[in-house]
Structures are given as C-alpha cells and as structure tokens.
Short mmCIF file of C-alpha atoms in Angstrom, two decimals:
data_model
loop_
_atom_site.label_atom_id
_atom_site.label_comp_id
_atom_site.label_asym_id
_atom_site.label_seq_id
_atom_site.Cartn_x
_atom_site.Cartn_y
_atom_site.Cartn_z
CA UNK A 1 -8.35 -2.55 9.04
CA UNK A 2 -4.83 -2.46 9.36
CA UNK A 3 -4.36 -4.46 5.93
CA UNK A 4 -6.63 -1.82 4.63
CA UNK A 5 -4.54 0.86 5.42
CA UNK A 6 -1.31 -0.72 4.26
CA UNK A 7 -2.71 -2.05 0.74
CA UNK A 8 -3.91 1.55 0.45
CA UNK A 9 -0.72 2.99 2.09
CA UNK A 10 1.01 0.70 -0.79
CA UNK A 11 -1.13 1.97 -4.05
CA UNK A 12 -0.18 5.64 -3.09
CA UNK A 13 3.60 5.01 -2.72
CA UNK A 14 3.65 2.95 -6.01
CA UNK A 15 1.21 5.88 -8.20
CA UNK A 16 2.84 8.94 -6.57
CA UNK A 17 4.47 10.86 -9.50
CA UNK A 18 8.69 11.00 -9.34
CA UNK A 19 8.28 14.82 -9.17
CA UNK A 20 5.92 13.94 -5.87
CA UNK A 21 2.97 14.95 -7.86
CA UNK A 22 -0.40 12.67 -7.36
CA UNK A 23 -2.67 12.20 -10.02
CA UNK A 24 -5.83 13.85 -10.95
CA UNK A 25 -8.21 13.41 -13.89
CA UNK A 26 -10.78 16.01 -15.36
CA UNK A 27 -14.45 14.07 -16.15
CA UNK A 28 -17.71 15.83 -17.16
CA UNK A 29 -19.73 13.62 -14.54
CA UNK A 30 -19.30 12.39 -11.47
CA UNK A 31 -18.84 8.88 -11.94
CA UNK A 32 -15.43 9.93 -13.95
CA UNK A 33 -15.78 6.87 -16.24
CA UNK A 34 -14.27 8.49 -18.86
CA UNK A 35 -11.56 10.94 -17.57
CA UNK A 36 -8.24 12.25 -18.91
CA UNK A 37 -5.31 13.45 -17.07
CA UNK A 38 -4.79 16.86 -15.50
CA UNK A 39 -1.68 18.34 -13.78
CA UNK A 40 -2.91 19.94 -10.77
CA UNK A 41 -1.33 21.02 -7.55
CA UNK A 42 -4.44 20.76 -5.50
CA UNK A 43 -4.86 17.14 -5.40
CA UNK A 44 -1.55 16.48 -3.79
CA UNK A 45 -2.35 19.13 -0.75
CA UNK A 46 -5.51 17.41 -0.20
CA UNK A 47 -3.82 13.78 -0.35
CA UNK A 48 -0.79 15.05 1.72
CA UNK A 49 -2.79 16.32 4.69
CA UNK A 50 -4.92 12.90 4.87
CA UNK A 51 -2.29 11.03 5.25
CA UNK A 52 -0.45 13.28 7.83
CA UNK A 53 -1.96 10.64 10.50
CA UNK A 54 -0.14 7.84 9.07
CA UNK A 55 2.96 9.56 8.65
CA UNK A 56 4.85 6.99 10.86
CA UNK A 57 4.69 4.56 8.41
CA UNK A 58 8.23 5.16 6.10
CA UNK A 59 6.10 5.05 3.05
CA UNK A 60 3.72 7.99 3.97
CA UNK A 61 7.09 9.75 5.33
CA UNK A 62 8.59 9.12 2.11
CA UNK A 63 5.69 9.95 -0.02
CA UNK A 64 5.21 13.51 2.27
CA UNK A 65 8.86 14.63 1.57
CA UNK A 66 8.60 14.24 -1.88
CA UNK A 67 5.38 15.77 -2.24
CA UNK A 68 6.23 18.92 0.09
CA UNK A 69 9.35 19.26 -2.82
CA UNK A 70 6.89 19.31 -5.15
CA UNK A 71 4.65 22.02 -3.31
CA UNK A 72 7.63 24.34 -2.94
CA UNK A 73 8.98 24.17 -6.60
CA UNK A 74 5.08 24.65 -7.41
CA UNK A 75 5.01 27.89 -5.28
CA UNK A 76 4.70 31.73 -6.85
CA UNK A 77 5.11 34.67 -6.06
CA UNK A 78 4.53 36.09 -2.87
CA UNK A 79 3.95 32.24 -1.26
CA UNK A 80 1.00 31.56 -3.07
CA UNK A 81 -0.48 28.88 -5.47
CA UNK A 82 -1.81 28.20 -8.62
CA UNK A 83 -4.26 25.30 -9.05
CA UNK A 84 -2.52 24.00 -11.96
CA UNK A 85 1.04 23.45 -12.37
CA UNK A 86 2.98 25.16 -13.88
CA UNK A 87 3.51 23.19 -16.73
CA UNK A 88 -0.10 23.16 -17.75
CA UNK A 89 -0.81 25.17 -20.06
CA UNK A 90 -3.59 27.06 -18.09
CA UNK A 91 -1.12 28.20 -15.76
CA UNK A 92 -0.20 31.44 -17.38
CA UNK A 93 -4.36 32.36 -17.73
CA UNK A 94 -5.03 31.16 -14.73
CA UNK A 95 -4.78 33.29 -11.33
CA UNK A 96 -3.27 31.96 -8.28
CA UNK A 97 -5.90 31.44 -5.57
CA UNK A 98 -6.28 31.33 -2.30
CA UNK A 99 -7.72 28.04 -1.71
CA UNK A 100 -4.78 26.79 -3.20
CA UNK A 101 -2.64 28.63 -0.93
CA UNK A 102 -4.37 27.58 2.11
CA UNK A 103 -4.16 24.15 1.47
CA UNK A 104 -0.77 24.09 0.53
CA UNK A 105 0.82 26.02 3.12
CA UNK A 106 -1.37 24.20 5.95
CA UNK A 107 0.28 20.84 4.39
CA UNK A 108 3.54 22.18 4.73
CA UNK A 109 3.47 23.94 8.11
CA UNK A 110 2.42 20.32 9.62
CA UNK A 111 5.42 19.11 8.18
CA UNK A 112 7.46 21.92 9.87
CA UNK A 113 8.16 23.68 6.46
CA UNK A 114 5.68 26.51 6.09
CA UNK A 115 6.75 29.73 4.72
CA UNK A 116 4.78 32.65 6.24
CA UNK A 117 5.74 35.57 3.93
CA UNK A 118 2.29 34.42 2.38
CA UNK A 119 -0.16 35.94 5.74
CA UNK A 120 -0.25 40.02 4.33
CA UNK A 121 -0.73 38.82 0.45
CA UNK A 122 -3.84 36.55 1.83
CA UNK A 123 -5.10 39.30 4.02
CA UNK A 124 -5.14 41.75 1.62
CA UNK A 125 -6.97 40.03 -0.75
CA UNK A 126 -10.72 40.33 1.27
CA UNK A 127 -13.76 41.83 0.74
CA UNK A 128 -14.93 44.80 3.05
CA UNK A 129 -17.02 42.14 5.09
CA UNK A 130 -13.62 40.29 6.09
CA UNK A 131 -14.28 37.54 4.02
CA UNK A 132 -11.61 36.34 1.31
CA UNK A 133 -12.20 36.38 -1.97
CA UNK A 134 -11.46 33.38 -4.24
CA UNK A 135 -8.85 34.71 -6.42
CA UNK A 136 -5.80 36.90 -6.29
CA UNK A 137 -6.99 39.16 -9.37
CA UNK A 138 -6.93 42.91 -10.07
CA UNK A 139 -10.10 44.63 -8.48
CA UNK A 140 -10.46 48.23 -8.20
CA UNK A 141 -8.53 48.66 -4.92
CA UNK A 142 -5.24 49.93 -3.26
CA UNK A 143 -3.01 47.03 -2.37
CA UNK A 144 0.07 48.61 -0.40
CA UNK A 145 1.91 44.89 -1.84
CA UNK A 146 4.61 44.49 -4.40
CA UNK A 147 3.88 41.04 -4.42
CA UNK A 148 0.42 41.16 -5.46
CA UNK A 149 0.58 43.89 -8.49
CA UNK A 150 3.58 41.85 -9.98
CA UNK A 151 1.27 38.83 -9.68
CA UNK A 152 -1.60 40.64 -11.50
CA UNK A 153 0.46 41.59 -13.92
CA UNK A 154 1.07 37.98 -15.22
CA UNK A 155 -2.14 39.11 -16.99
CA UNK A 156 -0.99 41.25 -19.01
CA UNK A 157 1.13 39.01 -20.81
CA UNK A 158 -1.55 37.17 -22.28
CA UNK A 159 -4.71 39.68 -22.46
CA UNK A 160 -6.48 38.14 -24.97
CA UNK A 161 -6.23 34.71 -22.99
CA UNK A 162 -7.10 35.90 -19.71
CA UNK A 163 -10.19 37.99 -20.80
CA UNK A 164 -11.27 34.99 -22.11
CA UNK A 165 -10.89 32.84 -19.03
CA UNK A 166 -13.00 35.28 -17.42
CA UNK A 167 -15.64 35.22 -20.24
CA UNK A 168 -15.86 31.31 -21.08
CA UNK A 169 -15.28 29.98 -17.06
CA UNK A 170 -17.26 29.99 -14.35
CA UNK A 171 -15.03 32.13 -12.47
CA UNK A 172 -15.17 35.85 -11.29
CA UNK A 173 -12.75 38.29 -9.69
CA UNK A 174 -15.26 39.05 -7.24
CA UNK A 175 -16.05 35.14 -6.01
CA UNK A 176 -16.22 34.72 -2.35
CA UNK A 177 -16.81 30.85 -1.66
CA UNK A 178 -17.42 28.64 1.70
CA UNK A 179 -15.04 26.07 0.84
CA UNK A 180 -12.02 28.60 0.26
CA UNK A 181 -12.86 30.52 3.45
CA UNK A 182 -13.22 27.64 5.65
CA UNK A 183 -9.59 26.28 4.33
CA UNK A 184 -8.25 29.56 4.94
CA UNK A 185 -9.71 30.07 8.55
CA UNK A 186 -8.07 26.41 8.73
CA UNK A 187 -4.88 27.67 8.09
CA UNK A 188 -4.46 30.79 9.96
CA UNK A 189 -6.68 30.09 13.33
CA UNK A 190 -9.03 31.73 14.49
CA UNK A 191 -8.30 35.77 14.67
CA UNK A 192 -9.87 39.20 14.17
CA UNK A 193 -9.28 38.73 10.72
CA UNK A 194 -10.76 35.51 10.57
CA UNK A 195 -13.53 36.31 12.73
CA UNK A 196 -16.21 36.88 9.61
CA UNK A 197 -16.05 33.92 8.58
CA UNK A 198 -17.14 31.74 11.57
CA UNK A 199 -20.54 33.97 11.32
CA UNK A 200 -20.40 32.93 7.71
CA UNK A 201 -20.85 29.01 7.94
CA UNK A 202 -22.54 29.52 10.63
CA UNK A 203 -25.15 30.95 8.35
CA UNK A 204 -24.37 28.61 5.85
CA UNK A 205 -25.56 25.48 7.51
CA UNK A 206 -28.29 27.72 9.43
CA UNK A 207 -29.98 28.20 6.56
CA UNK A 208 -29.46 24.94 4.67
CA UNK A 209 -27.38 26.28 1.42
CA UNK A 210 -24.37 23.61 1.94
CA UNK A 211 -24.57 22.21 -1.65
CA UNK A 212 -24.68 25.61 -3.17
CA UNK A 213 -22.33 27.91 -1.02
CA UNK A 214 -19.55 27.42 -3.17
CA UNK A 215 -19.26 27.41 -7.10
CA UNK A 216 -16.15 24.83 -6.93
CA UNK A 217 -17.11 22.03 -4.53
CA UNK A 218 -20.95 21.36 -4.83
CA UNK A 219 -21.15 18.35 -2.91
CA UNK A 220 -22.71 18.93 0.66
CA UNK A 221 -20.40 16.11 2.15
CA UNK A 222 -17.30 17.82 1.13
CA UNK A 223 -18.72 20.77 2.66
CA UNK A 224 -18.95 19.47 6.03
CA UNK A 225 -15.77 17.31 5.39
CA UNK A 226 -14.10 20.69 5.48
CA UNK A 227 -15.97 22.49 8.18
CA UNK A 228 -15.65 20.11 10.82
CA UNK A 229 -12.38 19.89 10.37
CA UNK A 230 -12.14 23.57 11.21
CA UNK A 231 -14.05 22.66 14.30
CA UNK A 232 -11.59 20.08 15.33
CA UNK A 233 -8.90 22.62 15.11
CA UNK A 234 -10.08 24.86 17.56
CA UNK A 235 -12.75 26.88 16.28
CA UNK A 236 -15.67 25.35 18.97
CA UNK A 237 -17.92 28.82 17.94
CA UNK A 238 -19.20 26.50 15.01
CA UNK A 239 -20.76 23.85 17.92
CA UNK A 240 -23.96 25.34 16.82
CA UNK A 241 -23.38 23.95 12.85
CA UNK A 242 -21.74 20.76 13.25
CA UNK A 243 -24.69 19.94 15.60
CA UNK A 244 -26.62 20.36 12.31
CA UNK A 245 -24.32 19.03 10.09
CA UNK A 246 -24.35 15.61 11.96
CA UNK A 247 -27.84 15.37 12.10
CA UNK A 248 -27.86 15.55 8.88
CA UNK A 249 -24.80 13.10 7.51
CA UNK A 250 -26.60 10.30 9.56
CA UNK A 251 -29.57 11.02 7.75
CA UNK A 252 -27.86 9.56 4.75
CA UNK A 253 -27.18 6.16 6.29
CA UNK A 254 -28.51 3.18 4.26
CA UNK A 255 -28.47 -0.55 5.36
CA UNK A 256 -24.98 -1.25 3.54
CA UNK A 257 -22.87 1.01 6.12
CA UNK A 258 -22.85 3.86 3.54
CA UNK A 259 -23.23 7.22 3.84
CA UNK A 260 -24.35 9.47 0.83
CA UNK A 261 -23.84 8.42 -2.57
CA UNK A 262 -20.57 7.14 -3.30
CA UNK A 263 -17.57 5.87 -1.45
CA UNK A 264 -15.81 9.21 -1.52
CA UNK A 265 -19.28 10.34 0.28
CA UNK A 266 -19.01 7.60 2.87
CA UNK A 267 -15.05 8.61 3.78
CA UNK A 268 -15.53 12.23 4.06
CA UNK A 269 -18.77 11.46 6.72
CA UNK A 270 -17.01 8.86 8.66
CA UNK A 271 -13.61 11.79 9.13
CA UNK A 272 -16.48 14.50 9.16
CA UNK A 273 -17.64 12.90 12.40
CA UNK A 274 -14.98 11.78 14.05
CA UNK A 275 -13.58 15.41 13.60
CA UNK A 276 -17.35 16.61 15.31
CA UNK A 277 -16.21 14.14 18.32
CA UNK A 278 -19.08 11.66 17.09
CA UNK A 279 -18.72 7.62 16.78
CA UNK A 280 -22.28 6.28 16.50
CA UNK A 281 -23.32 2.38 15.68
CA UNK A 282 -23.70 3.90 11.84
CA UNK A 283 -19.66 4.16 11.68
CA UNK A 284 -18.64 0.77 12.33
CA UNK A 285 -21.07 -0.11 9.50
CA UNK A 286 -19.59 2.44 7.31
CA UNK A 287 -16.00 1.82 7.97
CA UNK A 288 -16.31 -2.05 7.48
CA UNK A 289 -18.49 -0.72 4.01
CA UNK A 290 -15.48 0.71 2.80
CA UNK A 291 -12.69 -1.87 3.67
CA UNK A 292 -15.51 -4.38 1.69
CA UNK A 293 -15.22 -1.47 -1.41
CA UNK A 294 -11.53 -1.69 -1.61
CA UNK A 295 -10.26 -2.85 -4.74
CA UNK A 296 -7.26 -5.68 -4.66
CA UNK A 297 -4.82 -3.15 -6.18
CA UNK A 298 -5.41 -1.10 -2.63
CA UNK A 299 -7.06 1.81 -4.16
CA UNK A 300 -11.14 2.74 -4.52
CA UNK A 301 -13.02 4.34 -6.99
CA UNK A 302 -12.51 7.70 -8.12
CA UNK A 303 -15.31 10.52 -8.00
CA UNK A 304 -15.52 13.92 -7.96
CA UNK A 305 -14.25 15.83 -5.66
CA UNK A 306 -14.55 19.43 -7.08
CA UNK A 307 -15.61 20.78 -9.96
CA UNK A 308 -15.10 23.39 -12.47
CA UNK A 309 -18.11 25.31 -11.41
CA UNK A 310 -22.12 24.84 -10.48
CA UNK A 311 -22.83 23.81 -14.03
CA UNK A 312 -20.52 21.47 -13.45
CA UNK A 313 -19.08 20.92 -16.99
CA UNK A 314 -15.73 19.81 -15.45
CA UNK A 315 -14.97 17.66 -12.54
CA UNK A 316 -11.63 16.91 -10.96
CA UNK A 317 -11.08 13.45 -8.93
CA UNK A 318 -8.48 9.89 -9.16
CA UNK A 319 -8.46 6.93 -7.25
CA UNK A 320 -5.64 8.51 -5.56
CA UNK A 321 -7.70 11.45 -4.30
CA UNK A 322 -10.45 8.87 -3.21
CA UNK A 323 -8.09 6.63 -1.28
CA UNK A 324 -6.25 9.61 0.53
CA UNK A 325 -9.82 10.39 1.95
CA UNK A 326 -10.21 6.68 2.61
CA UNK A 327 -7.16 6.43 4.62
CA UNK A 328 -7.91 9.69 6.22
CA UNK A 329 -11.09 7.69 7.35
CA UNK A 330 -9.90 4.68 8.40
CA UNK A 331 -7.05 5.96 10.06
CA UNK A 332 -9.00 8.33 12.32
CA UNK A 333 -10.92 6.03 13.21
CA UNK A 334 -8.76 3.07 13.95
CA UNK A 335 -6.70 5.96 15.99
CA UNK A 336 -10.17 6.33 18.00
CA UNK A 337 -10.19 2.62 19.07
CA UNK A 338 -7.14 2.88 19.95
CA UNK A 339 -7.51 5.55 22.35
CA UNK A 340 -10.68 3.94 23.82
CA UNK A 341 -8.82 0.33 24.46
#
C-alpha cells in the first residue's frame, strides 16, 4: 500500500500544471475514451482536499502550495468561484457558483488560508426554505450586497451570450442541488443557517432519490462520497442516512473487491465508509482491488465524476481526478490500520 500511495503521490507531482492547476477533460460518456481538455477550477479543489491526509509527504506539501496559489489568483469577486478559469472562454457567460466556492474555500481554510469575506455573499444567495441555490445569478430579490449586484452585472456585458447559456444548458437561476448543499454545509458547520439542509438529505436518502437529487453529479456513489463526509465532520443528525447509505454501498460488492461500477466507484465507497466509521471484510477486498487496478505510470483510469447535467451530454473527469480519490482511499484507510496496530 505504501508503494501505492507513493507511485500515485509521484504521477500527481509530475502532471500538476506549473500554474498548480490539475487536469480535467470534458467526454460525452462515462468511460471518457475520447476526451479533450478543459480548464476548470473544480478539479483541483476536489484533488487538493484528498490529498490533505498525505500532506506530510514534501510532494503533496509542494503540490498543495502551488495549487492554493492557483485557487486564490482563480478567486472573484466577493470570495467566490467560477467553475472554469478564467481563461476559458466560458468564464465571462458563466456565473460563479456556490459549489465552487465551497469547495474551494474549505481547501484553503485546511491549509490555514481561507478568506471569510465570502460567509454573507453565500448566505444571501438561499431560497426561502434555507437551502442554497446553485448559482450566484440575478433573481427577483433584494440583496443588501455590493458584492453580489457587481457580480451579476458581469452579465450584462455579454447579454446575448448569457441568455443563451441559460437557453442551450442545463442550468437554471433557480437550481437548488444536494451535492452543492452538502459541500456548503461542509464548509460552514453546522448552524441555524445550515440547519435546512440536514432535513434535506435526510430526505434525500429516506426516500431513495440519490442518483437524481442533483442535475450535476448523477452518480449515487459520489453522492454518498460527499454526504458522509459531512457526517464525519460533525454533523452526527445524518446517523439516520448513512445507516442507509452503507447498507446500500455494500450492496454493490462483487467477488473482485469492487464496489459499483468503476474504480472511481470503488474509491469513493471505500472513503465513504471509512468516513461512516465502517471497515467491513468487503474493504480489504476493495482496497487490495484497487492497488491491483493501478497502472505502472501511478495513476488509474479516468471516469466521470460530474457532469454537465441529467442528460448528461457532457462529463468532466482525468486520471488525476481518479487518483486523488484513490489516494484519498487508500490513505484513509492505511491511516485506520494504523490506528488499530
């Protein structure tokens, strides 16, 4: 395991960007054998936090520093985030969102560097329920925040552009999605602002509507990958889901050690229950599965992790996505026999 981790450890350090950007591709299935390149911000959050763990190692350090610079170069506005960069050219169309955000500025307050003049922007962009919407986009309300109009008005520079994003994507000023809201209750605790939205996935995996609860991430395993890890944090009021959502991860087991469909599927279950305080007989299979499905150059496969909406026309994943979540899983777990020895 430990070779694992350092071969993987190794691919990271020698693909990470010079800006500190990781890559990501855009596929229209899920296999992402034929992909092209994409310059996202997203990716790199999600890649930074799974290797916070290993952050010991002068590599990760390394590789952490340079991609917190690029986080804070990426940032707008107000503290927030765009998914794409800002050299793509759907960055001007695009709204910032507050997925993004969450991700990003949880990344970067575990490395000591958050910037917290982002909490009243976030908070005032929720529906009446509590719950946050997607995207930080004009709606027909009074938003006491300088910040937040001269963001909106970004739109106005390109009108004909950003009605069409609206028309031709997926995406709507009024989305609320499960994903987003569990990242943000991720970043800012539990609270009475935050409070909705444990009732919320509660709900959610009550009623059995994990691989449609969110139009960007479809797949139920990165559902509960992001849940649980909620749980872990603090938030023990969802005990009553992750019961569920175990039950039904080991449910996927198949005589190979994997879990789900792919390898990414198998990473995110082995983190999703160590983060639900679970180690069954099924993760030593599944952990030895995906040391066997590393490839020589450290990495493994790419799939999709998220996609461009429920028709999913787009999907966004790398091999450097994939072996972030990998490490993620191998190091929590190796950290687990470590505290039992």
């Amino acid at each position: 395991m430990d070779q694992a981790i350092l071969k993987g450890i190794n691919y990271l350090y020698e693909h990470q960007y010079p800006h500190g950007e990781f890559c990501c591709y855009i596929s229209d299935e899920d296999e992402m054998k034929q992909c092209i390149p994409h310059s996202n911000v997203f990716p790199t959050s999600l890649i930074m936090y799974s290797i916070l763990q290993l952050q010991q190692d002068p590599k990760v350090k390394e590789m952490l520093e340079m991609g917190a610079a690029f986080l804070q170069y990426q940032k707008m506005r107000g503290g927030v985030w765009n998914n794409f960069t800002i050299l793509n050219p759907l960055f001007p169309i695009c709204p910032p969102d507050v997925d993004s955000t969450a991700c990003a500025s949880k990344v970067l307050q575990a490395l000591g560097k958050a910037d917290p003049q982002n909490e009243a922007i976030m908070m005032a962009n929720r529906h009446a329920s509590g719950l946050f919407y997607t995207w930080f986009t004009l709606r027909p309300s009074l938003v006491p925040i300088k910040d937040f109009w001269m963001l909106n008005l970004r739109a106005f520079k390109h009108p004909i552009s950003t009605f069409l994003f609206w028309r031709n994507t997926e995406a709507g000023r009024y989305d609320i999605d499960a994903a987003v809201n569990a990242n943000a209750l991720f970043y800012f605790g539990y609270r009475p602002e935050t409070a909705p939205i444990i009732d919320y996935m509660l709900d959610i995996i009550d009623q059995e509507k994990e691989g449609d609860c969110d139009l960007w991430y479809r797949n139920p395993f990165t559902i509960y990958y992001f849940f649980s890890r909620t749980y872990k944090a603090g938030m023990h009021q969802l005990k009553p889901a992750v019961d569920k959502i175990v039950q039904r991860i080991l449910k996927t087991s198949k005589p190979n050690g994997s879990f789900g469909e792919s390898i990414l599927d198998t990473a995110l279950s082995i983190s999703t229950l160590l983060q639900c305080g679970i180690n069954t007989s099924e993760m030593e299979a599944a952990v030895q599965y995906l040391i066997q499905q590393q490839k020589p150059s450290g990495c493994w496969s790419r799939w999709a992790v998220y996609y461009g909406g429920p028709k999913k026309r787009l999907c966004y994943g790398s091999e450097e996505m994939t072996t972030g979540f990998c490490l993620e899983a191998l190091a929590a777990y190796q950290y687990q026999l470590q505290q039992k020895a």
